[in-house]
Coordinates of C-alpha atoms in Angstrom, one line a residue:
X1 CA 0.0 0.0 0.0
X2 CA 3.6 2.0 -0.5
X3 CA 2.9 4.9 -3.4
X4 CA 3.9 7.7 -1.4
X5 CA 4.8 8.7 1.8
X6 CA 4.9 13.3 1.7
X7 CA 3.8 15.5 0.0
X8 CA 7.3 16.9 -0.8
X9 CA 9.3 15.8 -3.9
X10 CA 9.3 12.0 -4.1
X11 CA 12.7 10.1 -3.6
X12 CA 15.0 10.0 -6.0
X13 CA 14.7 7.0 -8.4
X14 CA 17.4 4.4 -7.4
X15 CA 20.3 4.3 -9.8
X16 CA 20.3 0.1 -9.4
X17 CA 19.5 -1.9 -12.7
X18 CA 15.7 -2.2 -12.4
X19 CA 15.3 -5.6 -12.4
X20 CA 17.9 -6.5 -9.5
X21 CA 15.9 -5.4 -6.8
X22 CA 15.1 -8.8 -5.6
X23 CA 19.0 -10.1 -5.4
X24 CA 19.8 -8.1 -2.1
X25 CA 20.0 -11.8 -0.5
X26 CA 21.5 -14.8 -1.6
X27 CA 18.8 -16.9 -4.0
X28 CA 20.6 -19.7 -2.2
X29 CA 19.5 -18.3 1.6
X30 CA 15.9 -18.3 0.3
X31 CA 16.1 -21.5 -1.3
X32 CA 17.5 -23.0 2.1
X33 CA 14.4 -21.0 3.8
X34 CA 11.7 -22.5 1.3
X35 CA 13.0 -25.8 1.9
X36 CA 12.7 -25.8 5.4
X37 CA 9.4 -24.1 5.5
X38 CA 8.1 -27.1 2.7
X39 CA 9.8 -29.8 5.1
X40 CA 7.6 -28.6 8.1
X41 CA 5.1 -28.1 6.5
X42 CA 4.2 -24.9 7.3
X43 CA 1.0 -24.2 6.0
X44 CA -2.3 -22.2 6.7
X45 CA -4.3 -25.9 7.3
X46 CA -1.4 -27.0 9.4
X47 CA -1.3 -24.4 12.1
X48 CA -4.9 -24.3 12.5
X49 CA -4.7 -27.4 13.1
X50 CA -1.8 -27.2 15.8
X51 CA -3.1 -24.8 17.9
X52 CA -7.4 -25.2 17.0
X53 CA -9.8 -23.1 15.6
X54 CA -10.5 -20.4 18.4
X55 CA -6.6 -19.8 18.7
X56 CA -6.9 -19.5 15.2
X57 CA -9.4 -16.7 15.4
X58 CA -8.2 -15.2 18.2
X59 CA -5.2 -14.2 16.0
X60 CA -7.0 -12.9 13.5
X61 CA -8.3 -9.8 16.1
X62 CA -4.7 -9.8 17.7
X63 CA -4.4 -11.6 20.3
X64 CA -1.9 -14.5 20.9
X65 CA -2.6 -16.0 24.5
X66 CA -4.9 -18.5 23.2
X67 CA -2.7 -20.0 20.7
X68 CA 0.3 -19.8 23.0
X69 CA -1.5 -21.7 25.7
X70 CA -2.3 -24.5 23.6
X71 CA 1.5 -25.1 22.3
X72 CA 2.7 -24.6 26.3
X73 CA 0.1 -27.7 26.9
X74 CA 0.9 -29.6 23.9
X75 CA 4.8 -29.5 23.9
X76 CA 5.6 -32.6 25.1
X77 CA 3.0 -34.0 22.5
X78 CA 4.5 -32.4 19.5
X79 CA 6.6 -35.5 18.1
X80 CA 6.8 -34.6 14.4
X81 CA 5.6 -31.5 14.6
X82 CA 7.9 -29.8 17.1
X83 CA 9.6 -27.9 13.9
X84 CA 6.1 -26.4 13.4
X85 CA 5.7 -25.4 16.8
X86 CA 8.6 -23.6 16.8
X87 CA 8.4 -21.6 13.6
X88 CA 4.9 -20.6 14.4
X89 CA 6.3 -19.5 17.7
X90 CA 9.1 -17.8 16.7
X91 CA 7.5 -16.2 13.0
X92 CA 3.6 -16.1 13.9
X93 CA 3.6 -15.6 17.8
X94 CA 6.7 -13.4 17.7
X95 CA 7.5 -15.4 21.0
X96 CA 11.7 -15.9 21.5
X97 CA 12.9 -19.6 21.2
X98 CA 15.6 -22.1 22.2
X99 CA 18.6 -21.6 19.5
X100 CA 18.7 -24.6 18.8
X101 CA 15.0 -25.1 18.3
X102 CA 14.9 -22.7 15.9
X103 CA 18.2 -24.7 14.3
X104 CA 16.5 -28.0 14.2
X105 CA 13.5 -26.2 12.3
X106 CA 15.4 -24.9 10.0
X107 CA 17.9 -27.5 9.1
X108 CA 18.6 -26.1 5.7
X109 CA 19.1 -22.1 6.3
X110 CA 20.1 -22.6 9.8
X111 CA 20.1 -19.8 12.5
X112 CA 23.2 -18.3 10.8
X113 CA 21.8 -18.3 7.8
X114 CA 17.9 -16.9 9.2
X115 CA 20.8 -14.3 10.8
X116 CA 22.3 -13.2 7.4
X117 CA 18.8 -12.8 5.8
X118 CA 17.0 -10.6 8.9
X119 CA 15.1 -12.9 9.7
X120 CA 16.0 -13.7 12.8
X121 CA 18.0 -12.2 15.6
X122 CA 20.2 -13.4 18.2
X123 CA 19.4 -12.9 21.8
X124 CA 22.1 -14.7 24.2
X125 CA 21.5 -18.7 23.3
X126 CA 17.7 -17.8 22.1
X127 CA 17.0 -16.1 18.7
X128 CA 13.7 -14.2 18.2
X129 CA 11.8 -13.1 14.5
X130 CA 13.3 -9.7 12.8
X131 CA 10.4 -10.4 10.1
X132 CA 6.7 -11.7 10.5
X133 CA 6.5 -14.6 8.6
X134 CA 3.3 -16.8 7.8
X135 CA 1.6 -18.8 5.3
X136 CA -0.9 -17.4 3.0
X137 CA -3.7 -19.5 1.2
X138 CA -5.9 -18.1 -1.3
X139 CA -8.5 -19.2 -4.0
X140 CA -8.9 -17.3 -7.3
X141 CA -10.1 -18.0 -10.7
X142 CA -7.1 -20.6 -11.8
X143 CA -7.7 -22.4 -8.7
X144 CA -6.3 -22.6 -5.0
X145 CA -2.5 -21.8 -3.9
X146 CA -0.5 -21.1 -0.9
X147 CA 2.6 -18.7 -0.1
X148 CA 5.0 -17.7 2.3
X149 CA 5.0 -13.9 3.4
X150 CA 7.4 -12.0 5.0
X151 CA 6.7 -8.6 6.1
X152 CA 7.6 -6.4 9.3
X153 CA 6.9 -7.5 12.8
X154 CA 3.2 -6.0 13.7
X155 CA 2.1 -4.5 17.0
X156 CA 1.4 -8.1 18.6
X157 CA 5.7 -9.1 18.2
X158 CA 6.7 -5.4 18.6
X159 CA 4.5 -4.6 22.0
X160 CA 4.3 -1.4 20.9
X161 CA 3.0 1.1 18.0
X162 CA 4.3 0.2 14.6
X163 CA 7.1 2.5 12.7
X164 CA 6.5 4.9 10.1
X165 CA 8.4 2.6 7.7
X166 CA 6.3 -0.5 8.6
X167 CA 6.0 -2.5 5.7
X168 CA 2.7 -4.3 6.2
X169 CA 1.9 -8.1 5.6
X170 CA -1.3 -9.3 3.9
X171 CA -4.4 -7.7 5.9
X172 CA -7.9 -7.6 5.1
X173 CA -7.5 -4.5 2.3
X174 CA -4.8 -6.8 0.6
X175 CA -7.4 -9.7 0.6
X176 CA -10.7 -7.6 -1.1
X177 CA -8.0 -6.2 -3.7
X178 CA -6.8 -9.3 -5.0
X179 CA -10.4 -10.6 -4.8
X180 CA -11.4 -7.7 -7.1
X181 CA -8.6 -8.1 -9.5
X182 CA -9.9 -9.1 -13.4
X183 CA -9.1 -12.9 -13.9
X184 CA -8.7 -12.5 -17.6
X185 CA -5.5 -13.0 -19.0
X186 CA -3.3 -9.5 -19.5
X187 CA 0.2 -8.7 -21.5
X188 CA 1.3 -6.3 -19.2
X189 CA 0.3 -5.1 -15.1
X190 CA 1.2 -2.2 -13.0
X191 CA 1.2 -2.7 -9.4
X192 CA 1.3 0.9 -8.0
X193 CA 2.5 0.9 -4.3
X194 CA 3.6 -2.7 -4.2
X195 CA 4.2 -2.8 -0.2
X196 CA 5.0 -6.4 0.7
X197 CA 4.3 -7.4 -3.2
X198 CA 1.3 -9.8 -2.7
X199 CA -0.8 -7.6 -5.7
X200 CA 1.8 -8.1 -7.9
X201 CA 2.4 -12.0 -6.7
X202 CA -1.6 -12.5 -7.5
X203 CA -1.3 -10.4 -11.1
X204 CA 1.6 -12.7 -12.3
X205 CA -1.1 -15.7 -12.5
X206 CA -2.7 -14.0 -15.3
X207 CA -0.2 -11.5 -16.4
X208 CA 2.9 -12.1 -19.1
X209 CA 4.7 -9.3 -17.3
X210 CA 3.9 -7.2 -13.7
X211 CA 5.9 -3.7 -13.0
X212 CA 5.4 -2.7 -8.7
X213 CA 6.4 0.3 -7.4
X214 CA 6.5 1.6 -4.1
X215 CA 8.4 5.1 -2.4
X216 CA 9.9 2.6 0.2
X217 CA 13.2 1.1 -0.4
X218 CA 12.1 -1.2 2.2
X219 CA 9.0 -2.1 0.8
X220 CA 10.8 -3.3 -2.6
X221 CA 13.5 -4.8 -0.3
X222 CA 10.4 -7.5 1.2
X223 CA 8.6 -7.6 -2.1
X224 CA 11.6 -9.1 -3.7
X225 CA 12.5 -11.7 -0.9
X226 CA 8.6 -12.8 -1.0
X227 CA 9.1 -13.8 -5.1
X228 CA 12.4 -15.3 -4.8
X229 CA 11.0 -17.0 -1.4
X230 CA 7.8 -18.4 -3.8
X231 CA 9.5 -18.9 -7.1
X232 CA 7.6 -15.8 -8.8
X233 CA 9.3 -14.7 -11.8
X234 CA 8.0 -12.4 -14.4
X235 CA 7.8 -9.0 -11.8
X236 CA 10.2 -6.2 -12.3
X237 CA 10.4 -3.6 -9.3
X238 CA 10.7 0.4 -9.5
X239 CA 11.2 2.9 -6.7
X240 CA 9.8 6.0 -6.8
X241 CA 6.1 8.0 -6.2
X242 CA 3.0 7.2 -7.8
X243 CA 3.3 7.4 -11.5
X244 CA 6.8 8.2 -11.6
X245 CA 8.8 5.0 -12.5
X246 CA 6.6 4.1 -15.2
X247 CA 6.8 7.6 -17.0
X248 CA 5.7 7.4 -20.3
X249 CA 4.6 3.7 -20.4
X250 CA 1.0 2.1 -20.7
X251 CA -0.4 -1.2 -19.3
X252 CA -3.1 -3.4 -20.1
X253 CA -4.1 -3.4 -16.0
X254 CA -3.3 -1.0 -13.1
X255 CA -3.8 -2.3 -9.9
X256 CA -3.2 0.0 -6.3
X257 CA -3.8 -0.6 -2.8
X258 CA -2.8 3.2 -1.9
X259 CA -2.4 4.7 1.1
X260 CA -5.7 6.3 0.8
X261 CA -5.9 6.5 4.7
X262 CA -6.8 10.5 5.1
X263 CA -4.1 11.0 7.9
X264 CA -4.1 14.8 9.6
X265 CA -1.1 16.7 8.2
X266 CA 0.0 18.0 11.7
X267 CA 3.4 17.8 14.1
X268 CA 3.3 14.9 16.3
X269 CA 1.0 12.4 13.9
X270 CA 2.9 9.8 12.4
X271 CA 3.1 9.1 9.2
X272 CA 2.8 5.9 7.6
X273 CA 4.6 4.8 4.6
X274 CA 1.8 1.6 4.3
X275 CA -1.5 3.8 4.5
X276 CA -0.6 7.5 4.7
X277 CA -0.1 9.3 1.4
X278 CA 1.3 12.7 2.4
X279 CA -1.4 14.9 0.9
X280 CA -4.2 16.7 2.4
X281 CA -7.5 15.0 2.5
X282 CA -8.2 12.6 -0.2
X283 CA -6.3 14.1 -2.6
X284 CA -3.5 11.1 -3.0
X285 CA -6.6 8.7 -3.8
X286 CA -7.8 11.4 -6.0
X287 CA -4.1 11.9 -7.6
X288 CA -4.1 8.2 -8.7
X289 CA -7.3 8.5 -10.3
X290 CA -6.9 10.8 -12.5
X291 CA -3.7 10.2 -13.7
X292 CA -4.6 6.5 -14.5
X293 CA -6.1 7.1 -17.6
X294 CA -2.4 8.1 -18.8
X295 CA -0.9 4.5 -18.1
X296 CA -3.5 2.7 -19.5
X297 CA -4.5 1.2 -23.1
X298 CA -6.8 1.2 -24.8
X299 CA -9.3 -0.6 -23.2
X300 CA -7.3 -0.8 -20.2
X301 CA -8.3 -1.1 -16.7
X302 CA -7.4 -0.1 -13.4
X303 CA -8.6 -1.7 -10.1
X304 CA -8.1 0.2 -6.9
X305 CA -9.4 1.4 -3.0
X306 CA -10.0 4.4 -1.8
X307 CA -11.5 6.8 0.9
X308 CA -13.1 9.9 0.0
X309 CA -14.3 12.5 2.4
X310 CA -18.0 14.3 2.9
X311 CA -17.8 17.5 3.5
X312 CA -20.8 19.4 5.2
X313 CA -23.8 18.4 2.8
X314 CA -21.8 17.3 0.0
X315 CA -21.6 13.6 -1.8
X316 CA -18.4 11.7 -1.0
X317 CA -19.8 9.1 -3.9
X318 CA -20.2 12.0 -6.2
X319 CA -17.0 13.6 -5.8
X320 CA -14.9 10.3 -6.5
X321 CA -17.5 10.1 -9.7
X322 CA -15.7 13.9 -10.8
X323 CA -11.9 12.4 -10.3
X324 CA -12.6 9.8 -12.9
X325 CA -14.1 11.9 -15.5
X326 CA -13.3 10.9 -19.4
X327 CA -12.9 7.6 -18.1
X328 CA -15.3 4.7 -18.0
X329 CA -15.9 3.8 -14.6
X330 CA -17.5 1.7 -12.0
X331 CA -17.6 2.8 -8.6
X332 CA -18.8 1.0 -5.6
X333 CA -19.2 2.4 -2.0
X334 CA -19.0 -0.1 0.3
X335 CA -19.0 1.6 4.0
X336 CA -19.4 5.2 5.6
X337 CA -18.0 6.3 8.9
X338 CA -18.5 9.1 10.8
X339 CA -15.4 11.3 11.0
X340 CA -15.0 9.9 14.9
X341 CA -15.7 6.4 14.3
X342 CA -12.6 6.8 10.9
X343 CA -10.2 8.4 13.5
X344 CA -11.0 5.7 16.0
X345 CA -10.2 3.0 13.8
X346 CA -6.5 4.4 12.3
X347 CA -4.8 5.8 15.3
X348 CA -6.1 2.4 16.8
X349 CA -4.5 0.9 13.6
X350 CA -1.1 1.9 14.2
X351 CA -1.0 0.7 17.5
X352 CA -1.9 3.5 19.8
X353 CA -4.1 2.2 22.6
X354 CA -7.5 4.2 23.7
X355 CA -7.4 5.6 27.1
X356 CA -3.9 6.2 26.4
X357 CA -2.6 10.2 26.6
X358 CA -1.4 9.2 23.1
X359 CA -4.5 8.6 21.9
X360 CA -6.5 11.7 23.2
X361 CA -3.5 13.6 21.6
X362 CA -4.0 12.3 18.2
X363 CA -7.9 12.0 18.2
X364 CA -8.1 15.5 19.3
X365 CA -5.5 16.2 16.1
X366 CA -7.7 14.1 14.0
X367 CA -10.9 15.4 14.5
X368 CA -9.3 19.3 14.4
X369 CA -8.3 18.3 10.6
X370 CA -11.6 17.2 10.0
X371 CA -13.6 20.5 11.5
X372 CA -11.1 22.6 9.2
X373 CA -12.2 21.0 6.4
X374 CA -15.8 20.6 7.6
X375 CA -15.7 17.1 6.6
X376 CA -18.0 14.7 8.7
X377 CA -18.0 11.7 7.2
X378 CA -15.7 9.4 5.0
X379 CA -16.7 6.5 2.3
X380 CA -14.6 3.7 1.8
X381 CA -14.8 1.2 -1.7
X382 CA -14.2 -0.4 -4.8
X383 CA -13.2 1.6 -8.2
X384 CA -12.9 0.2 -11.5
X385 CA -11.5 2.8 -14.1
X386 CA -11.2 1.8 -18.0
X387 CA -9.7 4.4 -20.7
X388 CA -12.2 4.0 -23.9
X389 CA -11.5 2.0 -26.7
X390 CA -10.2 4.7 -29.2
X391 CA -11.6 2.5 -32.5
X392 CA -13.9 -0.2 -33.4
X393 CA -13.0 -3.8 -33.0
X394 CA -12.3 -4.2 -37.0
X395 CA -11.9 -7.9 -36.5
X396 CA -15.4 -8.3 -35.3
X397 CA -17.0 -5.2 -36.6
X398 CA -18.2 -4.4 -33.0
X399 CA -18.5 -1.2 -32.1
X400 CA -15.6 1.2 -29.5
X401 CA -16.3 0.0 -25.9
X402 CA -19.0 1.2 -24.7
X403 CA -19.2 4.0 -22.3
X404 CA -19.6 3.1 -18.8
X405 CA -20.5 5.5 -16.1
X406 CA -21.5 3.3 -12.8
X407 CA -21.7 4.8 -9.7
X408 CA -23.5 2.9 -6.3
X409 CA -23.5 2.5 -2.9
X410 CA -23.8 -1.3 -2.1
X411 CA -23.4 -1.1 1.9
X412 CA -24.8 -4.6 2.9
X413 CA -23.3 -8.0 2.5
X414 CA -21.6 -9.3 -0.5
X415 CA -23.0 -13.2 -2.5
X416 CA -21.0 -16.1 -2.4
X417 CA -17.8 -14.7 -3.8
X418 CA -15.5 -17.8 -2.7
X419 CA -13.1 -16.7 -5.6
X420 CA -13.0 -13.3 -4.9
X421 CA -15.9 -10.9 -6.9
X422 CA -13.0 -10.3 -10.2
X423 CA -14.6 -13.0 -11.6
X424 CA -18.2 -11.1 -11.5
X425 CA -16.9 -7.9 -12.1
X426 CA -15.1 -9.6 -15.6
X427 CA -18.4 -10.7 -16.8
X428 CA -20.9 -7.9 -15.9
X429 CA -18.2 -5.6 -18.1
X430 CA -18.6 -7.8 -21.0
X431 CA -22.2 -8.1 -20.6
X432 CA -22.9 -4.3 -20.2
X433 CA -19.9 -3.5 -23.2
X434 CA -22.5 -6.2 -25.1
X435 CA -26.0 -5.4 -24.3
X436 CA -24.9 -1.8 -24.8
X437 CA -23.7 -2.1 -27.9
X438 CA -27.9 -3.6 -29.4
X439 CA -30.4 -1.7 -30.3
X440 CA -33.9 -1.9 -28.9
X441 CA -35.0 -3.6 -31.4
X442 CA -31.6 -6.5 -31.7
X443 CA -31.9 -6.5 -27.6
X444 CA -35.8 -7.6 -28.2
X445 CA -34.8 -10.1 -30.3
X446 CA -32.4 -11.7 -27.7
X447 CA -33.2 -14.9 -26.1
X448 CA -32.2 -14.4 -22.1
X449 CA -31.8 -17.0 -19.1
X450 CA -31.8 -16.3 -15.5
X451 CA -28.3 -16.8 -14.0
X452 CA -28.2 -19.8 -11.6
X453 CA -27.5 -18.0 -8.8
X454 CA -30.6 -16.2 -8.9
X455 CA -33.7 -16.7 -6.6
X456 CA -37.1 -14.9 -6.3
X457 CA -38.9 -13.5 -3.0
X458 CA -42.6 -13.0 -2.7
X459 CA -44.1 -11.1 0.6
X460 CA -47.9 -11.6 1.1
X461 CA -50.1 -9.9 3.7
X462 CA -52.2 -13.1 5.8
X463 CA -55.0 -14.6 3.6
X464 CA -53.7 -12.3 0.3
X465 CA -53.7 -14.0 -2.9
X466 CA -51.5 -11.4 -4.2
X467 CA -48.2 -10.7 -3.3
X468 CA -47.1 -6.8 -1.5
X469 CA -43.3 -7.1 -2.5
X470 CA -41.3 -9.3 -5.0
X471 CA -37.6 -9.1 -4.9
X472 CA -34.8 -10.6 -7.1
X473 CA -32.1 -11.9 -4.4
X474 CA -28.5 -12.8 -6.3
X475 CA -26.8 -15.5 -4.6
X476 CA -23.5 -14.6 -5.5
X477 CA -21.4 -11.0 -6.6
X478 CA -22.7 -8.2 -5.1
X479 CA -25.6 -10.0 -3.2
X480 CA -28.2 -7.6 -5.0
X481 CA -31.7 -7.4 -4.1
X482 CA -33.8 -6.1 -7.1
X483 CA -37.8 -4.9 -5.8
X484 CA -40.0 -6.1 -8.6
X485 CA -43.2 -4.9 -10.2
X486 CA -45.3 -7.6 -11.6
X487 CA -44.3 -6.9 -15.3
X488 CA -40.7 -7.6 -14.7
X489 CA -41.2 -10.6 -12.7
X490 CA -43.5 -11.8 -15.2
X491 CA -40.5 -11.0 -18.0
X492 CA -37.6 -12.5 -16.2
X493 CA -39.8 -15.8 -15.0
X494 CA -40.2 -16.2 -18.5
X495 CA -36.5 -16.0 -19.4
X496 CA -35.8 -19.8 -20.0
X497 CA -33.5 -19.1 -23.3
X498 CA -36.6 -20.5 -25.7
X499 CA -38.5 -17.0 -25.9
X500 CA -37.1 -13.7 -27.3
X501 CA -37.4 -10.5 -25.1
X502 CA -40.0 -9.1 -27.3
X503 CA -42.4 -12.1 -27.6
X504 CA -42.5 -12.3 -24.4
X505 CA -43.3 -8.2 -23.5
X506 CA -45.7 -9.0 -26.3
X507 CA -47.8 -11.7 -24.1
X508 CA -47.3 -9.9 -21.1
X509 CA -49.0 -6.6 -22.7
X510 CA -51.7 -9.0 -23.6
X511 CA -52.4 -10.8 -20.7
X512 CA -51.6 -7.7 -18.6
X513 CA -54.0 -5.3 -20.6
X514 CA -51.4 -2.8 -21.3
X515 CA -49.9 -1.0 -24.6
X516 CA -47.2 -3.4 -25.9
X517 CA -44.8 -0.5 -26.8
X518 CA -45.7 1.3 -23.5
X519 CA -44.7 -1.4 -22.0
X520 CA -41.5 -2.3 -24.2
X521 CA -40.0 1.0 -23.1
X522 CA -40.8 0.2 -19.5
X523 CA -39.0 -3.2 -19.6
X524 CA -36.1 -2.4 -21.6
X525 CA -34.5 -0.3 -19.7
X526 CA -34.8 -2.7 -16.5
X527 CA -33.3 -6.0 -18.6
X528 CA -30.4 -3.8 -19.7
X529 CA -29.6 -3.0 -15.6
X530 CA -30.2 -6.5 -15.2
X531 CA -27.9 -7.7 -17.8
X532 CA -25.1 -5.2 -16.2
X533 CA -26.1 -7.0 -13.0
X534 CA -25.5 -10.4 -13.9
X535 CA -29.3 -11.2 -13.1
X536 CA -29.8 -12.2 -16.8
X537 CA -27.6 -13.8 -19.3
X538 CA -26.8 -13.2 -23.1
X539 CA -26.6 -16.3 -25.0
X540 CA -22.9 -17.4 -25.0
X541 CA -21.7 -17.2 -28.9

């Protein structure tokens, strides 16, 4: 989430050969550290299953007592999985261990070697973890996988706030990113603000070729370890702010976990390089926005989060809309806070404790940025951004893309999005680029099928033979719920691929009593939303 860390001139760009950013460690070291980590078997399945389920989720909100006390009971039960016990010790618990523990678990690297590469350090005849490192298993359109990720020690291993240089590990912004992230193959990605790499790691399953940049030296420094650590080739790494590295160049995808984090520009408040861009406001996530349209193809798409602010009576939703204008774009609110609930949840973030004197101080900073600005609340979500096609499609004779101008606030839970909602968001794009691109007339000619994931409500009053509400509920993607009238659920009932759009307004007008072009412009309109939503199909060609 690295793209910039002030608002002054960026740093300058490295004079290294780009592409040896990852050999600041032996390939051998990392080799010996893979090996060990693949003999132990240290996996995501594995240490749930050494320390249980509730350990398990007690580590997810931060807190490792649980998981600790069931390795203190277990130790003399460990057997074959003692090396496990240790690693998850010393690299998930951030606890200290035995030297020559940690040596046994890591017969190949050894402590020397875990010495060399910073990942350990030596404290008398124990050793304890310089780096976090876990496992990592994810799910996404080309199936499951599993990695190793190093990153720097969090709050829970430090026992105290994080640095400003904290270079973060995979956390739950990473996670909806790379679920967002267009499946489809790609010739070339951008990975703006790299951090620990793991955008870039996921863009190399589709991508012939990923540039990730990041401000922090640091940042690069980890990314590079965690490819040569998982055998990722195929990913060149820049330093340098925002668009700079990749001056001049265009790529089929840009992909950007900012640091949209809208952090008070004021003495005393730290600064993080992982979330913090430098600039007043929103104006980094606004910065990245509308330069994208620079770095991109034709047809090209970018994929990002981002915050943007409320001020007084003013639309957040609206304003983010105005950043990405001459683009096609898709925008998706997902959560608002209030300005004290926001500030709450990011000086809590970077490990400042309430009730503490600390965290008055930089509340009461907060909050004063926010009055100055008369700002009062703060959206968080999804943004899709695609520069227009600049011809036809001669090869097809379809038309330019067409334009795209989506803007929504989806606040309630997603569907059934196992493999992350790129997969949705792939095909709703090519079904709007499609239905947009028929006339009335070729759209009423189209037989339609209701996607499988697709159910229908219907609400009656007691003893009613009629229903009050009807309601469209999508299983999967966005988890939409569509209110009906009784034309359109009569329409989309009737969408069973046999009958054409228009035959079937054409018996609804009759048996409904109604004009059938009256109607035809009623309906129209709502199939073409429900094509963009993935509600009804196109025949595949």
């Amino acid at each position: 989430m690295n793209a910039e860390s002030s608002a002054e001139p960026s740093a300058e760009p490295s004079t290294e050969p780009r592409s040896d950013r990852r050999a600041a460690h032996s390939p051998d070291l990392l080799a010996g550290l893979r090996a060990d980590l693949r003999r132990a078997g240290f996996t995501v399945g594995a240490l749930e299953a050494l320390w249980g389920a509730d350990a398990a989720a007690a580590l997810h909100r931060g807190e490792r007592v649980p998981a600790r006390r069931v390795l203190d009971a277990r130790r003399a039960e460990h057997g074959t999985s003692a090396d496990l016990a240790t690693l998850a010790e010393l690299f998930v618990l951030g606890l200290s261990v035995p030297a020559d523990e940690a040596d046994r678990a890591l017969p190949d690297l050894g402590v020397d070697g875990a010495v060399d590469l910073g990942l350990v350090a030596r404290r008398e005849s124990s050793v304890v973890g310089a780096l976090d490192l876990r496992p990592y298993a994810f799910t996404d359109a080309r199936g499951t996988g599993e990695w190793w990720i190093l990153s720097d020690l969090g709050e829970l291993a430090l026992g105290r706030p994080l640095g400003e240089q904290h270079v973060l590990g995979v956390g739950g912004a990473s996670t909806t990113l790379a679920g967002l992230m267009l499946p489809t193959a790609a010739r070339s990605v951008l990975d703006l603000g790299t951090g620990c790499g793991i955008q870039a790691m996921h863009a190399s399953r589709f991508a012939d070729r990923v540039v990730a940049t990041d401000i922090s030296e640091r940042a690069l420094k980890l990314a590079g370890m965690n490819l040569e650590l998982n055998g990722i080739d195929g990913v060149e790494l820049r330093l340098g702010s925002l668009y700079e590295p990749v001056a001049g160049e265009r790529f089929d995808r840009i992909v950007s976990n900012p640091p949209f984090v809208i952090t008070p520009r004021a003495a005393g408040v730290p600064e993080y390089d992982y979330r913090d861009g430098g600039m007043v406001g929103d104006a980094l996530v606004a910065a990245v926005i509308g330069a994208a349209g620079e770095h991109l193809e034709p047809g090209g798409v970018a994929q990002l989060l981002g915050n943007w602010e409320y001020p007084g009576d003013g639309d957040g939703l609206a304003r983010a809309a105005g950043w990405a204008a001459g683009l096609d774009h898709w925008i998706v609110e997902r959560e608002v806070q209030h300005v004290t609930e926001y500030a709450e949840t990011w000086i809590r973030d970077g490990g400042t404790r309430p009730g503490s004197e600390a965290f008055d101080r930089l509340y009461t900073a907060w909050l004063d940025d926010f009055e100055a600005r008369g700002v009062e609340r703060v959206g968080f979500g999804y943004v899709l951004l695609r520069r227009p096609a600049d011809t036809a499609d001669v090869a097809t004779g379809r038309p330019a893309t067409a334009r795209l101008a989506r803007v929504e606030r989806l606040h309630g839970a997603l569907g059934d999005v196992s493999a992350g909602l790129g997969g949705h968001l792939a095909e709703c794009l090519a079904a709007h680029d499609l239905q947009a691109s028929l006339a009335d007339a070729a759209l009423a000619a189209t037989r339609l099928t209701v996607a499988g994931d697709v159910t229908e409500e219907r609400h009656y009053w007691p003893g009613d033979d009629d229903p009050t509400a009807m309601l469209l509920r999508q299983g999967g993607g966005f988890g939409r719920a569509i209110a009906l009238d009784t034309g359109l659920a009569g329409l989309v009932g009737a969408c069973d691929g046999e009958l054409a759009v228009g035959a079937i307004v054409g018996a609804l007008a009759q048996l409904l009593e109604v004009d059938e072009g009256a109607l035809a412009a009623d309906l129209l309109p709502a199939v073409r939303a429900l094509i963009d939503d993935g509600v009804l199909l196109l025949p595949r060609e």
